[in-house]
Amino acid sequence: MTLLTGVSVISFVLGQALAQSGITSPLAQACSSYSNNTDVVCINRYASAMPPSFQRQSSTGGAFSSDDTFVDTQVPSDPSFQLVNNATFVVFDERGSQILGPCPKLDHVFASRNDSIHEGPVYVPDLDAIVFSLPHRGIYQQQIIHLNGSAPRLDNYTTTPPVYAVNGGKLFNGKVYWAVEAGFSFPSPQNGSLVAQRPGIYQLNPSTGEVTVLLNNYFGQAFNSPNDLWVDIQGDIWFTDSWYGYAINVTEYPVLRPATYRFRPSTGRVSIVEDSIAQPNGIGMSPDGRTMYISDTGVTNFANYPADGPLPRYTYNALGGNSLYAFDVVASPAGSYITNKRPIYLAQTFGDDGFHVAQNGYLLAAEGGGVTVLSAHGEMLLRIETGFTVNNIQFAGPERKDLWIFGEGPISRVTWDLVGMASE
Ligand SMILES: *[C@@H]1O[C@H](CO)[C@@H](O)[C@H](O)[C@H]1NC(C)=O
Ligand SMILES: *[C@@H]1O[C@H](CO)[C@@H](O)[C@H](O)[C@H]1NC(C)=O
Ligand SMILES: *[C@@H]1O[C@H](CO)[C@@H](O)[C@H](O)[C@H]1NC(C)=O
Ligand SMILES: *[C@@H]1O[C@H](CO)[C@@H](O)[C@H](O)[C@H]1NC(C)=O
Ligand SMILES: *[C@@H]1O[C@H](CO)[C@@H](O)[C@H](O)[C@H]1NC(C)=O
Ligand SMILES: *[C@@H]1O[C@H](CO)[C@@H](O)[C@H](O)[C@H]1NC(C)=O
Ligand SMILES: *[C@@H]1O[C@H](CO)[C@@H](O)[C@H](O)[C@H]1NC(C)=O
């Protein structure tokens, strides 16, 4: 009692609260190798001890606020934090600045569309081009970015037959594998005749533009809307089946719980591998094939969506889960399965969407308004703040050193020193 009174008298006399010891100061500063570059900032000790007056906006009322981010945190008593809000590359760990190269750059290459997000990018080396999708009601084709000329060139890309609402893709042995969300018939952009389609796993031959259906049901039940996929060394396709096709009204009400499956194209057999993640989303494997990663966007809550509400059909629930999980990959005669589920990273904003693994094992996730780069063990190394919501990413170019960024804004490109996997 006496002591407390003494403290309040002292702070009254000083006209301010007592400083706590251990506060990190400054929280942010120029990185040693980028002293001239305000686009790159280094965070000290992960800003683990901020002055207590810090304030981060929290998302309320079922909607996600784009200011609900680490970089938008208000830290009135440490002006150094303003450097963070101004930077594109926010470095948390020395390994984060090592991958940036001498002059890292974020370019907005193609303008935003106001009628669709950008998704499912796949780099096709034989074409030196990225095929990507516009998963939205009323858009029945994809687009392609040709990288073979002096400047990237954007064009429409229509397959035979056309495909509606691709959401994820991967290249394997020269073919593109697509996770396709839409389950409604649609008019062919070529001649208007009705094309019937179910959500599933499709294969594109990029040299001919021909598409074949590999999987569209689980014992007669339609998949909800395959979201993203990964092809392992044996050619087995691992895919997440979540509810976003229903969310954007390109397919029917879900009939299967969200889950992750392994599908073997040579036999047609599909097996469940994971059913505990709320909304499984991005998926990828370590370069040695021993660790599988699956992200959760369970922060999108389908339970409380009002029947007459606008699209997308979910509300935001911060408590719904947004961890990235790692699993051990274990071989079996039927194909690999995954065990030892463990969270290795909790998204610092929203949840991790499209997910890729770099050649050196680093993990890259499209997360809220940027891209997160983690070590193979989930340590935060670097954030790329893009200024728009990112849905997916793709390494491209002959050395696979350009990271192309797709989402709800301009199609953008980071040039740096991190290299993607050949199979990405
Ligand atoms: C930083 O800027 C100064 C002045 O423009 C220049 O002389 C110096 O070479 C720059 N240093 C680096 C590392 O780019
Ligand atoms: C951040 O950018 C704004 C606008 O460009 C500028 O006015 C401000 O000085 C910058 N702050 C810091 C700390 O660099
Ligand atoms: C979207 O862009 C098109 C073409 O520029 C324009 O005609 C249309 O009005 C825009 N729609 C909205 C909702 O901004
Ligand atoms: C790039 O590829 C496209 C499509 O194959 C082709 O039409 C174009 O001529 C090529 N451009 C160059 C500069 O080679
Ligand atoms: C691409 O397709 C859209 C219709 O989906 C059409 O409006 C547009 O003109 C096409 N662009 C090119 C370059 O052909
Ligand atoms: C319309 O185009 C589709 C391919 O998109 C083709 O399968 C179909 O035969 C065509 N129908 C007509 C009437 O030409
Ligand atoms: C969803 O799609 C159906 C057609 O399948 C349409 O009638 C309905 O208006 C759409 N709902 C919304 C909210 O866009």
XYZ file of C-alpha atoms in Angstrom, residues 8-390:
383
model
C 2.077 7.310 -7.815
C 3.582 10.324 -6.062
C 6.822 9.885 -7.962
C 5.116 9.509 -11.337
C 2.955 12.534 -10.567
C 6.088 14.507 -9.790
C 7.775 13.361 -13.019
C 4.593 13.967 -14.997
C 4.820 10.579 -16.753
C 4.616 6.865 -16.140
C 7.728 5.125 -14.960
C 9.714 3.574 -17.771
C 9.686 -0.192 -17.696
C 13.032 -1.871 -18.121
C 13.654 -4.214 -21.041
C 11.714 -2.219 -23.622
C 13.341 -2.645 -27.039
C 14.697 0.652 -28.306
C 14.655 1.515 -31.083
C 12.097 -1.001 -32.312
C 13.176 -0.464 -35.898
C 16.170 0.902 -37.754
C 17.814 0.901 -41.151
C 19.355 -2.473 -41.939
C 23.151 -2.391 -42.030
C 23.428 -3.423 -45.692
C 20.570 -1.117 -46.750
C 21.473 2.119 -44.997
C 20.346 4.178 -47.998
C 17.181 2.247 -48.708
C 14.075 3.223 -46.730
C 12.211 0.431 -48.509
C 14.038 -2.040 -46.249
C 13.777 -1.870 -42.462
C 15.126 -4.090 -39.716
C 13.118 -4.955 -36.594
C 15.104 -5.315 -33.380
C 14.508 -8.483 -31.362
C 11.181 -9.023 -33.170
C 9.955 -5.893 -31.296
C 9.266 -8.332 -28.501
C 9.006 -5.648 -25.793
C 7.170 -2.581 -27.092
C 6.446 0.534 -25.033
C 3.169 -0.378 -23.288
C 1.132 2.262 -25.104
C 1.280 0.289 -28.361
C -2.052 -0.289 -30.077
C -2.944 -2.594 -32.934
C -6.361 -2.318 -34.488
C -8.352 -5.509 -34.061
C -10.903 -6.645 -36.590
C -14.432 -6.594 -35.260
C -17.997 -7.088 -36.381
C -17.236 -10.101 -38.572
C -15.146 -8.080 -41.014
C -11.376 -8.083 -41.419
C -9.742 -4.665 -41.283
C -6.767 -4.205 -43.585
C -5.095 -2.149 -40.840
C -5.106 -5.140 -38.512
C -1.418 -5.779 -39.118
C 1.881 -5.648 -37.297
C 3.151 -2.832 -39.534
C 0.099 -0.669 -38.792
C 0.580 -0.986 -35.034
C 0.662 2.448 -33.412
C 3.652 2.953 -31.140
C 3.393 6.601 -30.137
C 6.391 6.602 -27.825
C 8.826 5.121 -30.348
C 9.013 7.185 -33.550
C 11.332 4.585 -35.090
C 8.285 2.424 -35.718
C 7.204 4.812 -38.490
C 10.070 3.367 -40.532
C 8.194 0.072 -40.500
C 5.041 1.521 -41.956
C 7.019 3.140 -44.773
C 8.999 0.065 -45.824
C 8.173 -2.663 -48.347
C 10.613 -5.208 -46.915
C 10.410 -5.711 -43.149
C 13.313 -7.823 -41.925
C 13.060 -9.780 -38.670
C 16.109 -12.000 -38.966
C 19.520 -11.637 -40.624
C 18.553 -14.475 -43.008
C 15.736 -12.223 -44.186
C 18.139 -9.568 -45.459
C 20.464 -12.162 -47.007
C 17.769 -13.217 -49.475
C 16.991 -9.654 -50.528
C 20.087 -9.196 -52.700
C 21.703 -5.789 -53.322
C 18.611 -3.927 -54.522
C 15.335 -5.681 -53.766
C 12.410 -4.223 -55.632
C 8.631 -4.568 -55.733
C 7.124 -3.579 -59.083
C 3.447 -3.378 -59.904
C 3.491 -4.878 -63.389
C -0.161 -5.149 -64.433
C -3.078 -3.078 -63.177
C -5.683 -4.428 -60.764
C -8.958 -5.707 -62.114
C -12.083 -4.548 -60.429
C -14.014 -7.705 -61.364
C -11.823 -10.488 -59.975
C -8.930 -11.476 -57.799
C -5.896 -13.155 -59.406
C -5.138 -16.739 -58.381
C -3.542 -20.077 -59.208
C -0.359 -18.875 -60.970
C 1.815 -21.578 -62.557
C 5.099 -20.894 -64.333
C 5.506 -23.029 -67.459
C 9.214 -23.023 -68.455
C 8.543 -24.431 -71.955
C 6.408 -21.363 -72.707
C 8.407 -18.999 -70.476
C 5.009 -17.854 -69.276
C 2.788 -17.805 -66.205
C -0.749 -19.128 -66.583
C -3.072 -17.807 -63.871
C -6.758 -17.609 -63.149
C -9.542 -15.160 -62.362
C -11.836 -17.151 -60.096
C -14.984 -15.098 -60.254
C -18.600 -15.477 -61.311
C -18.911 -14.832 -65.022
C -15.228 -15.266 -65.979
C -14.772 -18.517 -67.888
C -11.138 -18.382 -68.968
C -7.659 -17.850 -67.596
C -4.880 -15.436 -68.496
C -1.225 -15.798 -69.409
C 1.811 -13.575 -68.827
C 4.403 -14.080 -71.562
C 7.896 -13.482 -70.194
C 9.824 -14.260 -73.371
C 9.787 -10.715 -74.771
C 11.474 -7.510 -73.637
C 8.555 -6.719 -71.318
C 5.960 -9.027 -69.737
C 2.836 -9.306 -71.884
C -0.652 -10.169 -70.638
C -3.145 -12.123 -72.718
C -6.333 -14.160 -72.341
C -5.874 -17.905 -72.156
C -8.756 -20.207 -73.047
C -8.366 -23.964 -72.788
C -10.179 -26.761 -74.622
C -12.674 -27.257 -73.126
C -12.753 -24.001 -71.164
C -12.500 -24.184 -67.375
C -14.343 -22.018 -64.855
C -12.730 -20.816 -61.594
C -9.322 -22.424 -61.220
C -7.947 -21.572 -57.779
C -4.601 -23.366 -57.450
C -2.065 -24.985 -59.741
C 1.282 -26.750 -59.921
C 3.556 -27.902 -62.700
C 4.687 -31.537 -62.699
C 6.451 -33.381 -65.549
C 5.487 -30.707 -68.055
C 1.778 -30.768 -67.212
C -0.188 -28.254 -65.162
C -2.434 -29.632 -62.428
C -5.339 -27.440 -61.399
C -7.544 -27.274 -58.322
C -10.863 -26.168 -59.806
C -13.579 -24.578 -57.675
C -16.627 -24.110 -59.860
C -19.492 -26.585 -60.002
C -21.944 -24.609 -62.111
C -22.365 -24.988 -65.880
C -21.275 -21.958 -67.895
C -21.298 -20.651 -71.460
C -18.153 -21.396 -73.441
C -16.273 -18.150 -74.180
C -15.550 -19.627 -77.632
C -19.088 -20.253 -78.879
C -21.546 -19.764 -76.020
C -22.598 -23.420 -75.772
C -23.097 -24.661 -72.222
C -20.106 -26.418 -70.594
C -20.919 -28.717 -67.648
C -18.337 -28.766 -64.867
C -17.835 -30.082 -61.336
C -15.211 -28.983 -58.822
C -12.129 -31.207 -58.910
C -8.605 -31.838 -60.090
C -7.926 -31.095 -63.746
C -4.852 -31.507 -65.941
C -3.761 -28.992 -68.557
C -1.349 -29.831 -71.344
C 0.247 -26.402 -71.763
C 1.622 -27.169 -75.202
C -1.840 -27.877 -76.665
C -4.182 -26.085 -74.238
C -6.158 -29.307 -73.768
C -7.705 -30.035 -70.394
C -8.716 -33.402 -68.960
C -10.679 -34.091 -65.777
C -8.818 -36.363 -63.371
C -11.107 -36.286 -60.340
C -14.503 -34.752 -59.643
C -16.166 -36.775 -56.896
C -15.725 -38.727 -53.706
C -17.880 -41.837 -54.194
C -20.544 -39.775 -55.900
C -20.347 -36.727 -53.642
C -19.060 -33.586 -55.302
C -15.969 -32.056 -53.739
C -16.671 -28.639 -52.215
C -14.067 -26.630 -54.114
C -10.478 -27.861 -54.309
C -8.386 -24.848 -53.365
C -4.744 -25.652 -53.880
C -2.533 -28.643 -54.557
C 0.892 -30.166 -54.481
C 2.298 -33.003 -56.603
C 4.789 -35.264 -54.840
C 7.740 -37.046 -56.425
C 5.594 -40.161 -57.125
C 3.082 -38.048 -59.003
C 0.438 -38.245 -56.257
C -1.625 -35.064 -56.046
C -2.297 -33.668 -52.561
C -5.096 -31.149 -52.469
C -7.004 -29.059 -49.969
C -10.797 -29.047 -50.321
C -12.260 -26.028 -48.540
C -15.434 -23.962 -48.900
C -14.353 -20.943 -50.942
C -16.147 -21.965 -54.135
C -19.393 -21.649 -52.214
C -18.070 -18.435 -50.641
C -17.760 -16.812 -54.076
C -20.935 -18.456 -55.431
C -19.364 -20.583 -58.158
C -20.604 -23.859 -56.711
C -23.264 -25.375 -54.478
C -23.554 -25.588 -50.725
C -20.747 -27.850 -49.387
C -21.541 -31.511 -48.765
C -18.158 -32.639 -47.432
C -16.314 -31.296 -44.414
C -13.162 -29.353 -45.310
C -10.279 -31.805 -45.678
C -7.012 -32.590 -47.438
C -6.735 -35.556 -49.802
C -4.109 -37.508 -51.720
C -5.116 -38.563 -55.215
C -3.226 -41.045 -57.388
C -3.916 -40.295 -61.069
C -2.589 -43.673 -62.278
C -5.317 -45.603 -60.404
C -7.993 -42.946 -59.742
C -7.951 -43.641 -56.007
C -8.416 -40.711 -53.620
C -7.646 -40.957 -49.896
C -8.208 -38.527 -47.068
C -4.965 -37.499 -45.349
C -6.032 -34.712 -42.967
C -9.409 -33.658 -41.562
C -8.678 -31.551 -38.481
C -7.881 -28.193 -40.106
C -10.838 -25.772 -40.157
C -10.317 -24.508 -43.756
C -7.207 -26.098 -45.300
C -5.737 -23.751 -47.874
C -2.114 -23.534 -49.094
C -0.118 -26.758 -49.330
C 3.490 -27.647 -50.078
C 6.323 -30.028 -49.314
C 9.931 -29.521 -48.255
C 12.532 -30.057 -50.999
C 13.560 -33.408 -49.437
C 9.925 -34.578 -49.469
C 9.970 -35.325 -45.734
C 7.788 -32.478 -44.426
C 4.345 -31.411 -45.607
C 2.955 -27.951 -44.855
C -0.725 -27.012 -44.853
C -2.121 -23.618 -43.873
C -5.453 -22.946 -42.201
C -7.725 -20.009 -43.029
C -10.284 -20.950 -40.388
C -10.578 -17.218 -39.611
C -13.164 -17.262 -42.376
C -16.283 -18.443 -40.615
C -19.104 -19.900 -42.659
C -21.426 -20.554 -39.703
C -22.681 -17.030 -39.068
C -22.997 -15.899 -42.645
C -26.344 -14.164 -43.150
C -28.429 -15.895 -45.834
C -29.003 -12.664 -47.760
C -25.524 -11.207 -47.211
C -23.131 -10.057 -49.893
C -20.313 -12.223 -51.223
C -17.999 -13.641 -50.028
C -20.162 -15.876 -47.872
C -18.182 -15.804 -44.666
C -17.494 -13.564 -41.726
C -14.151 -12.939 -40.082
C -13.500 -14.652 -36.775
C -10.031 -14.057 -35.342
C -10.482 -17.069 -33.068
C -11.165 -19.442 -35.947
C -7.598 -20.536 -36.587
C -4.838 -19.302 -38.838
C -1.831 -21.470 -38.140
C 0.533 -23.020 -40.604
C 1.002 -26.701 -39.784
C 3.918 -29.015 -40.505
C 3.590 -32.805 -40.756
C 6.042 -35.663 -41.181
C 5.612 -37.485 -44.484
C 5.670 -41.268 -44.006
C 5.835 -43.717 -46.903
C 3.371 -46.586 -47.210
C 2.602 -49.028 -50.059
C -0.554 -46.985 -50.807
C 1.287 -43.664 -51.049
C 2.600 -41.355 -48.372
C 0.566 -40.256 -45.401
C 1.187 -37.446 -42.941
C 1.604 -37.606 -39.203
C 2.830 -35.559 -36.233
C 0.773 -32.453 -36.988
C 2.290 -29.394 -35.347
C 1.636 -25.664 -35.690
C 4.884 -23.942 -36.701
C 3.626 -20.413 -37.326
C 0.586 -18.336 -36.453
C -0.218 -15.811 -39.212
C 0.610 -12.269 -38.050
C -2.334 -11.001 -40.087
C -5.412 -12.753 -41.551
C -4.258 -16.272 -42.539
C -1.887 -17.937 -44.966
C -3.416 -18.448 -48.409
C -1.274 -19.637 -51.363
C 1.882 -21.305 -50.148
C 5.230 -22.098 -51.770
C 8.540 -23.599 -50.710
C 11.822 -22.145 -51.967
C 14.715 -24.279 -53.210
C 16.549 -23.748 -49.886
C 13.506 -24.875 -47.893
C 12.275 -21.413 -46.850
C 8.475 -21.133 -46.701
C 6.569 -18.379 -48.483
C 2.956 -17.614 -47.793
C 0.487 -15.152 -49.280
C -0.736 -13.590 -46.044
C -3.076 -10.626 -45.734
C -1.515 -7.530 -47.297
C 1.768 -9.154 -48.218
C 4.009 -12.171 -48.342
C 5.587 -13.836 -45.314
C 8.942 -15.606 -45.583
C 9.734 -18.164 -42.888
C 12.588 -20.562 -42.263
C 11.837 -24.264 -42.772
C 11.044 -24.358 -39.046
C 8.554 -21.500 -39.155
C 10.815 -18.694 -37.867
C 9.716 -15.284 -39.185
C 12.450 -13.930 -41.452
C 10.866 -11.286 -43.643
C 7.602 -9.639 -44.652
C 6.978 -8.119 -48.050
C 4.273 -5.481 -47.577
C 2.470 -5.124 -50.910
C -0.329 -2.751 -49.947
C -3.047 -5.121 -51.211
C -4.349 -8.539 -50.194
C -2.216 -11.293 -51.668
